[in-house]
């Protein structure tokens, strides 16, 4: 079964750090670019970051550039986001998602993990 | 920076046809994908590329693009289609992704 499972969310104080994980199963992980997307309570989706299938390239939204770092471990089939200098406005549900070359779309999403900065 | 604009709220009578639009200059270069999100759930891909439906998405969902506007059409809307819908595409450079602000669809 193709699946993404996020973990690592919780309550954290402003200025502190947190690392989220997203474990993949059911597909060839190192064939796919992986993304992080978040959704603040009652708000829309916000794209955050992408990492290429081999981990050689990464890109970030302006809102998190310089504070968040996306990485992956293809042996562990896991993608991470290290979130530093957290702010109250980073409070959101965080999703990882897979993009295929065929669709150029987010075809598989995790269930999300909630981060509260307070 | 690139932006994608959606109407915040759209309503449709049960069984009727509704079109949700997404406008942005980057759509002249890149296709949009569309996501349905029900309350408390992760987004679900419903349309991608030129208008392709993933496996399991009902045939009443279709997509198209004209100029700088992408459209998601639901023909014969059902009660279970009531949800938030988001478009997504790349920005001009192709490196970054953008979401539209979302459209809340109400089925009356």
GROMACS .gro file of N, CA and C in nm, chain B residues 4-106:
model
  309
  122UNK      N    1  -0.180   3.249  -0.772
  122UNK     CA    2  -0.295   3.184  -0.831
  122UNK      C    3  -0.418   3.232  -0.756
  123UNK      N    4  -0.517   3.279  -0.830
  123UNK     CA    5  -0.635   3.340  -0.769
  123UNK      C    6  -0.758   3.253  -0.791
  124UNK      N    7  -0.828   3.224  -0.683
  124UNK     CA    8  -0.953   3.148  -0.688
  124UNK      C    9  -1.064   3.227  -0.620
  125UNK      N   10  -1.187   3.207  -0.664
  125UNK     CA   11  -1.301   3.262  -0.594
  125UNK      C   12  -1.313   3.190  -0.459
  126UNK      N   13  -1.333   3.265  -0.350
  126UNK     CA   14  -1.334   3.200  -0.217
  126UNK      C   15  -1.452   3.107  -0.195
  127UNK      N   16  -1.567   3.143  -0.250
  127UNK     CA   17  -1.689   3.066  -0.225
  127UNK      C   18  -1.766   3.048  -0.355
  128UNK      N   19  -1.809   2.925  -0.378
  128UNK     CA   20  -1.894   2.894  -0.494
  128UNK      C   21  -2.003   2.799  -0.445
  129UNK      N   22  -2.123   2.816  -0.498
  129UNK     CA   23  -2.229   2.723  -0.462
  129UNK      C   24  -2.292   2.665  -0.589
  130UNK      N   25  -2.353   2.548  -0.573
  130UNK     CA   26  -2.416   2.479  -0.686
  130UNK      C   27  -2.535   2.400  -0.632
  131UNK      N   28  -2.641   2.396  -0.709
  131UNK     CA   29  -2.756   2.313  -0.672
  131UNK      C   30  -2.723   2.166  -0.699
  132UNK      N   31  -2.776   2.082  -0.615
  132UNK     CA   32  -2.754   1.938  -0.630
  132UNK      C   33  -2.789   1.892  -0.771
  133UNK      N   34  -2.696   1.823  -0.835
  133UNK     CA   35  -2.719   1.770  -0.968
  133UNK      C   36  -2.682   1.864  -1.081
  134UNK      N   37  -2.652   1.987  -1.047
  134UNK     CA   38  -2.616   2.083  -1.151
  134UNK      C   39  -2.465   2.084  -1.174
  135UNK      N   40  -2.424   2.162  -1.273
  135UNK     CA   41  -2.284   2.171  -1.311
  135UNK      C   42  -2.220   2.298  -1.256
  136UNK      N   43  -2.100   2.286  -1.205
  136UNK     CA   44  -2.030   2.401  -1.149
  136UNK      C   45  -1.886   2.401  -1.201
  137UNK      N   46  -1.836   2.522  -1.223
  137UNK     CA   47  -1.696   2.539  -1.265
  137UNK      C   48  -1.624   2.628  -1.165
  138UNK      N   49  -1.511   2.581  -1.119
  138UNK     CA   50  -1.424   2.655  -1.027
  138UNK      C   51  -1.301   2.696  -1.107
  139UNK      N   52  -1.263   2.823  -1.098
  139UNK     CA   53  -1.153   2.871  -1.179
  139UNK      C   54  -1.033   2.910  -1.095
  140UNK      N   55  -0.920   2.915  -1.163
  140UNK     CA   56  -0.790   2.946  -1.101
  140UNK      C   57  -0.714   3.030  -1.203
  141UNK      N   58  -0.680   3.153  -1.166
  141UNK     CA   59  -0.614   3.243  -1.260
  141UNK      C   60  -0.472   3.275  -1.215
  142UNK      N   61  -0.382   3.276  -1.310
  142UNK     CA   62  -0.245   3.312  -1.280
  142UNK      C   63  -0.160   3.309  -1.405
  143UNK      N   64  -0.065   3.401  -1.416
  143UNK     CA   65   0.015   3.410  -1.537
  143UNK      C   66   0.100   3.286  -1.560
  144UNK      N   67   0.141   3.219  -1.452
  144UNK     CA   68   0.225   3.100  -1.469
  144UNK      C   69   0.148   2.986  -1.536
  145UNK      N   70   0.014   2.996  -1.536
  145UNK     CA   71  -0.066   2.890  -1.599
  145UNK      C   72  -0.053   2.893  -1.752
  146UNK      N   73   0.003   3.001  -1.805
  146UNK     CA   74   0.029   3.004  -1.949
  146UNK      C   75   0.142   2.907  -1.984
  147UNK      N   76   0.226   2.877  -1.884
  147UNK     CA   77   0.342   2.789  -1.908
  147UNK      C   78   0.326   2.651  -1.846
  148UNK      N   79   0.250   2.643  -1.738
  148UNK     CA   80   0.240   2.519  -1.661
  148UNK      C   81   0.095   2.480  -1.640
  149UNK      N   82   0.069   2.351  -1.640
  149UNK     CA   83  -0.065   2.303  -1.609
  149UNK      C   84  -0.092   2.314  -1.459
  150UNK      N   85  -0.220   2.326  -1.428
  150UNK     CA   86  -0.263   2.323  -1.288
  150UNK      C   87  -0.302   2.182  -1.249
  151UNK      N   88  -0.291   2.154  -1.122
  151UNK     CA   89  -0.352   2.034  -1.064
  151UNK      C   90  -0.454   2.081  -0.962
  152UNK      N   91  -0.553   1.998  -0.935
  152UNK     CA   92  -0.664   2.034  -0.848
  152UNK      C   93  -0.677   1.932  -0.735
  153UNK      N   94  -0.709   1.984  -0.617
  153UNK     CA   95  -0.717   1.903  -0.497
  153UNK      C   96  -0.848   1.931  -0.425
  154UNK      N   97  -0.910   1.824  -0.380
  154UNK     CA   98  -1.030   1.832  -0.298
  154UNK      C   99  -0.988   1.808  -0.153
  155UNK      N  100  -1.039   1.891  -0.064
  155UNK     CA  101  -1.009   1.869   0.078
  155UNK      C  102  -1.136   1.879   0.159
  156UNK      N  103  -1.173   1.768   0.219
  156UNK     CA  104  -1.287   1.766   0.310
  156UNK      C  105  -1.238   1.799   0.450
  157UNK      N  106  -1.327   1.846   0.539
  157UNK     CA  107  -1.284   1.888   0.673
  157UNK      C  108  -1.210   1.776   0.747
  158UNK      N  109  -1.095   1.812   0.802
  158UNK     CA  110  -1.019   1.718   0.881
  158UNK      C  111  -0.942   1.614   0.803
  159UNK      N  112  -0.942   1.627   0.671
  159UNK     CA  113  -0.877   1.528   0.587
  159UNK      C  114  -0.762   1.590   0.510
  160UNK      N  115  -0.669   1.504   0.465
  160UNK     CA  116  -0.564   1.551   0.377
  160UNK      C  117  -0.621   1.580   0.238
  161UNK      N  118  -0.556   1.666   0.163
  161UNK     CA  119  -0.601   1.691   0.025
  161UNK      C  120  -0.595   1.565  -0.059
  162UNK      N  121  -0.681   1.565  -0.163
  162UNK     CA  122  -0.689   1.452  -0.255
  162UNK      C  123  -0.678   1.505  -0.397
  163UNK      N  124  -0.587   1.451  -0.475
  163UNK     CA  125  -0.571   1.492  -0.614
  163UNK      C  126  -0.691   1.447  -0.695
  164UNK      N  127  -0.754   1.542  -0.767
  164UNK     CA  128  -0.871   1.506  -0.849
  164UNK      C  129  -0.848   1.528  -0.999
  165UNK      N  130  -0.759   1.622  -1.034
  165UNK     CA  131  -0.732   1.650  -1.175
  165UNK      C  132  -0.586   1.693  -1.187
  166UNK      N  133  -0.519   1.648  -1.294
  166UNK     CA  134  -0.383   1.696  -1.320
  166UNK      C  135  -0.361   1.703  -1.470
  167UNK      N  136  -0.256   1.775  -1.507
  167UNK     CA  137  -0.217   1.786  -1.647
  167UNK      C  138  -0.324   1.852  -1.732
  168UNK      N  139  -0.347   1.795  -1.849
  168UNK     CA  140  -0.443   1.853  -1.943
  168UNK      C  141  -0.587   1.831  -1.899
  169UNK      N  142  -0.607   1.757  -1.793
  169UNK     CA  143  -0.742   1.729  -1.746
  169UNK      C  144  -0.760   1.582  -1.712
  170UNK      N  145  -0.655   1.519  -1.669
  170UNK     CA  146  -0.657   1.377  -1.639
  170UNK      C  147  -0.705   1.352  -1.497
  171UNK      N  148  -0.792   1.251  -1.483
  171UNK     CA  149  -0.839   1.212  -1.353
  171UNK      C  150  -0.759   1.093  -1.301
  172UNK      N  151  -0.711   1.100  -1.177
  172UNK     CA  152  -0.646   0.980  -1.121
  172UNK      C  153  -0.749   0.867  -1.108
  173UNK      N  154  -0.698   0.747  -1.096
  173UNK     CA  155  -0.785   0.632  -1.075
  173UNK      C  156  -0.871   0.653  -0.949
  174UNK      N  157  -0.999   0.625  -0.963
  174UNK     CA  158  -1.090   0.636  -0.849
  174UNK      C  159  -1.164   0.767  -0.839
  175UNK      N  160  -1.125   0.865  -0.917
  175UNK     CA  161  -1.196   0.994  -0.918
  175UNK      C  162  -1.313   0.985  -1.015
  176UNK      N  163  -1.434   1.021  -0.970
  176UNK     CA  164  -1.552   1.006  -1.057
  176UNK      C  165  -1.541   1.085  -1.186
  177UNK      N  166  -1.606   1.035  -1.287
  177UNK     CA  167  -1.601   1.096  -1.419
  177UNK      C  168  -1.667   1.232  -1.427
  178UNK      N  169  -1.742   1.270  -1.325
  178UNK     CA  170  -1.806   1.403  -1.329
  178UNK      C  171  -1.705   1.516  -1.308
  179UNK      N  172  -1.583   1.482  -1.266
  179UNK     CA  173  -1.478   1.582  -1.250
  179UNK      C  174  -1.399   1.593  -1.381
  180UNK      N  175  -1.380   1.716  -1.428
  180UNK     CA  176  -1.299   1.738  -1.547
  180UNK      C  177  -1.222   1.868  -1.531
  181UNK      N  178  -1.116   1.883  -1.610
  181UNK     CA  179  -1.034   2.002  -1.601
  181UNK      C  180  -0.994   2.052  -1.738
  182UNK      N  181  -0.963   2.182  -1.746
  182UNK     CA  182  -0.920   2.242  -1.871
  182UNK      C  183  -0.837   2.366  -1.842
  183UNK      N  184  -0.779   2.418  -1.949
  183UNK     CA  185  -0.700   2.541  -1.935
  183UNK      C  186  -0.722   2.626  -2.059
  184UNK      N  187  -0.732   2.757  -2.038
  184UNK     CA  188  -0.740   2.852  -2.148
  184UNK      C  189  -0.664   2.976  -2.107
  185UNK      N  190  -0.558   3.005  -2.180
  185UNK     CA  191  -0.477   3.122  -2.146
  185UNK      C  192  -0.420   3.111  -2.006
  186UNK      N  193  -0.453   3.209  -1.923
  186UNK     CA  194  -0.400   3.211  -1.786
  186UNK      C  195  -0.499   3.157  -1.685
  187UNK      N  196  -0.599   3.083  -1.732
  187UNK     CA  197  -0.703   3.033  -1.643
  187UNK      C  198  -0.719   2.882  -1.655
  188UNK      N  199  -0.711   2.815  -1.540
  188UNK     CA  200  -0.742   2.673  -1.532
  188UNK      C  201  -0.879   2.658  -1.469
  189UNK      N  202  -0.951   2.556  -1.512
  189UNK     CA  203  -1.087   2.535  -1.463
  189UNK      C  204  -1.108   2.391  -1.420
  190UNK      N  205  -1.182   2.377  -1.313
  190UNK     CA  206  -1.227   2.247  -1.265
  190UNK      C  207  -1.378   2.247  -1.276
  191UNK      N  208  -1.432   2.150  -1.347
  191UNK     CA  209  -1.576   2.142  -1.366
  191UNK      C  210  -1.629   2.013  -1.302
  192UNK      N  211  -1.738   2.026  -1.230
  192UNK     CA  212  -1.807   1.911  -1.173
  192UNK      C  213  -1.945   1.908  -1.238
  193UNK      N  214  -1.968   1.805  -1.317
  193UNK     CA  215  -2.094   1.792  -1.389
  193UNK      C  216  -2.189   1.702  -1.310
  194UNK      N  217  -2.299   1.759  -1.264
  194UNK     CA  218  -2.391   1.682  -1.181
  194UNK      C  219  -2.337   1.670  -1.039
  195UNK      N  220  -2.318   1.784  -0.972
  195UNK     CA  221  -2.257   1.785  -0.840
  195UNK      C  222  -2.339   1.703  -0.740
  196UNK      N  223  -2.267   1.630  -0.658
  196UNK     CA  224  -2.327   1.548  -0.554
  196UNK      C  225  -2.300   1.607  -0.416
  197UNK      N  226  -2.376   1.565  -0.319
  197UNK     CA  227  -2.359   1.618  -0.184
  197UNK      C  228  -2.217   1.596  -0.133
  198UNK      N  229  -2.159   1.483  -0.171
  198UNK     CA  230  -2.024   1.450  -0.122
  198UNK      C  231  -1.914   1.534  -0.188
  199UNK      N  232  -1.952   1.614  -0.287
  199UNK     CA  233  -1.854   1.702  -0.352
  199UNK      C  234  -1.835   1.832  -0.273
  200UNK      N  235  -1.919   1.853  -0.173
  200UNK     CA  236  -1.903   1.973  -0.090
  200UNK      C  237  -1.770   1.964  -0.015
  201UNK      N  238  -1.682   2.059  -0.043
  201UNK     CA  239  -1.545   2.054   0.008
  201UNK      C  240  -1.473   2.182  -0.032
  202UNK      N  241  -1.349   2.194   0.012
  202UNK     CA  242  -1.261   2.299  -0.037
  202UNK      C  243  -1.181   2.244  -0.154
  203UNK      N  244  -1.163   2.328  -0.255
  203UNK     CA  245  -1.086   2.289  -0.373
  203UNK      C  246  -0.971   2.387  -0.394
  204UNK      N  247  -0.853   2.331  -0.417
  204UNK     CA  248  -0.733   2.412  -0.435
  204UNK      C  249  -0.669   2.379  -0.570
  205UNK      N  250  -0.624   2.483  -0.637
  205UNK     CA  251  -0.541   2.461  -0.755
  205UNK      C  252  -0.394   2.477  -0.714
  206UNK      N  253  -0.307   2.417  -0.793
  206UNK     CA  254  -0.164   2.425  -0.768
  206UNK      C  255  -0.091   2.422  -0.901
  207UNK      N  256   0.015   2.496  -0.910
  207UNK     CA  257   0.099   2.492  -1.029
  207UNK      C  258   0.240   2.533  -0.992
  208UNK      N  259   0.325   2.535  -1.092
  208UNK     CA  260   0.460   2.585  -1.070
  208UNK      C  261   0.462   2.736  -1.091
  209UNK      N  262   0.565   2.801  -1.040
  209UNK     CA  263   0.582   2.942  -1.071
  209UNK      C  264   0.655   2.953  -1.205
  210UNK      N  265   0.685   3.076  -1.245
  210UNK     CA  266   0.748   3.097  -1.375
  210UNK      C  267   0.874   3.015  -1.394
  211UNK      N  268   0.956   3.008  -1.289
  211UNK     CA  269   1.085   2.940  -1.300
  211UNK      C  270   1.069   2.790  -1.311
  212UNK      N  271   0.957   2.741  -1.265
  212UNK     CA  272   0.935   2.598  -1.261
  212UNK      C  273   0.990   2.530  -1.137
  213UNK      N  274   1.064   2.604  -1.056
  213UNK     CA  275   1.128   2.542  -0.939
  213UNK      C  276   1.035   2.536  -0.819
  214UNK      N  277   0.944   2.634  -0.810
  214UNK     CA  278   0.861   2.648  -0.691
  214UNK      C  279   0.717   2.613  -0.723
  215UNK      N  280   0.641   2.580  -0.621
  215UNK     CA  281   0.499   2.549  -0.637
  215UNK      C  282   0.417   2.658  -0.570
  216UNK      N  283   0.297   2.678  -0.626
  216UNK     CA  284   0.206   2.777  -0.568
  216UNK      C  285   0.069   2.713  -0.556
  217UNK      N  286   0.001   2.740  -0.446
  217UNK     CA  287  -0.139   2.703  -0.432
  217UNK      C  288  -0.226   2.827  -0.448
  218UNK      N  289  -0.341   2.807  -0.507
  218UNK     CA  290  -0.443   2.910  -0.502
  218UNK      C  291  -0.499   2.917  -0.361
  219UNK      N  292  -0.573   3.023  -0.335
  219UNK     CA  293  -0.627   3.045  -0.201
  219UNK      C  294  -0.737   2.948  -0.160
  220UNK      N  295  -0.787   2.874  -0.257
  220UNK     CA  296  -0.892   2.776  -0.226
  220UNK      C  297  -1.031   2.828  -0.253
  221UNK      N  298  -1.119   2.738  -0.292
  221UNK     CA  299  -1.260   2.767  -0.314
  221UNK      C  300  -1.344   2.673  -0.230
  222UNK      N  301  -1.430   2.731  -0.147
  222UNK     CA  302  -1.521   2.648  -0.068
  222UNK      C  303  -1.647   2.624  -0.152
  223UNK      N  304  -1.670   2.498  -0.188
  223UNK     CA  305  -1.786   2.463  -0.268
  223UNK      C  306  -1.898   2.414  -0.177
  224UNK      N  307  -2.014   2.479  -0.192
  224UNK     CA  308  -2.133   2.438  -0.119
  224UNK      C  309  -2.231   2.378  -0.218
   0.00000   0.00000   0.00000
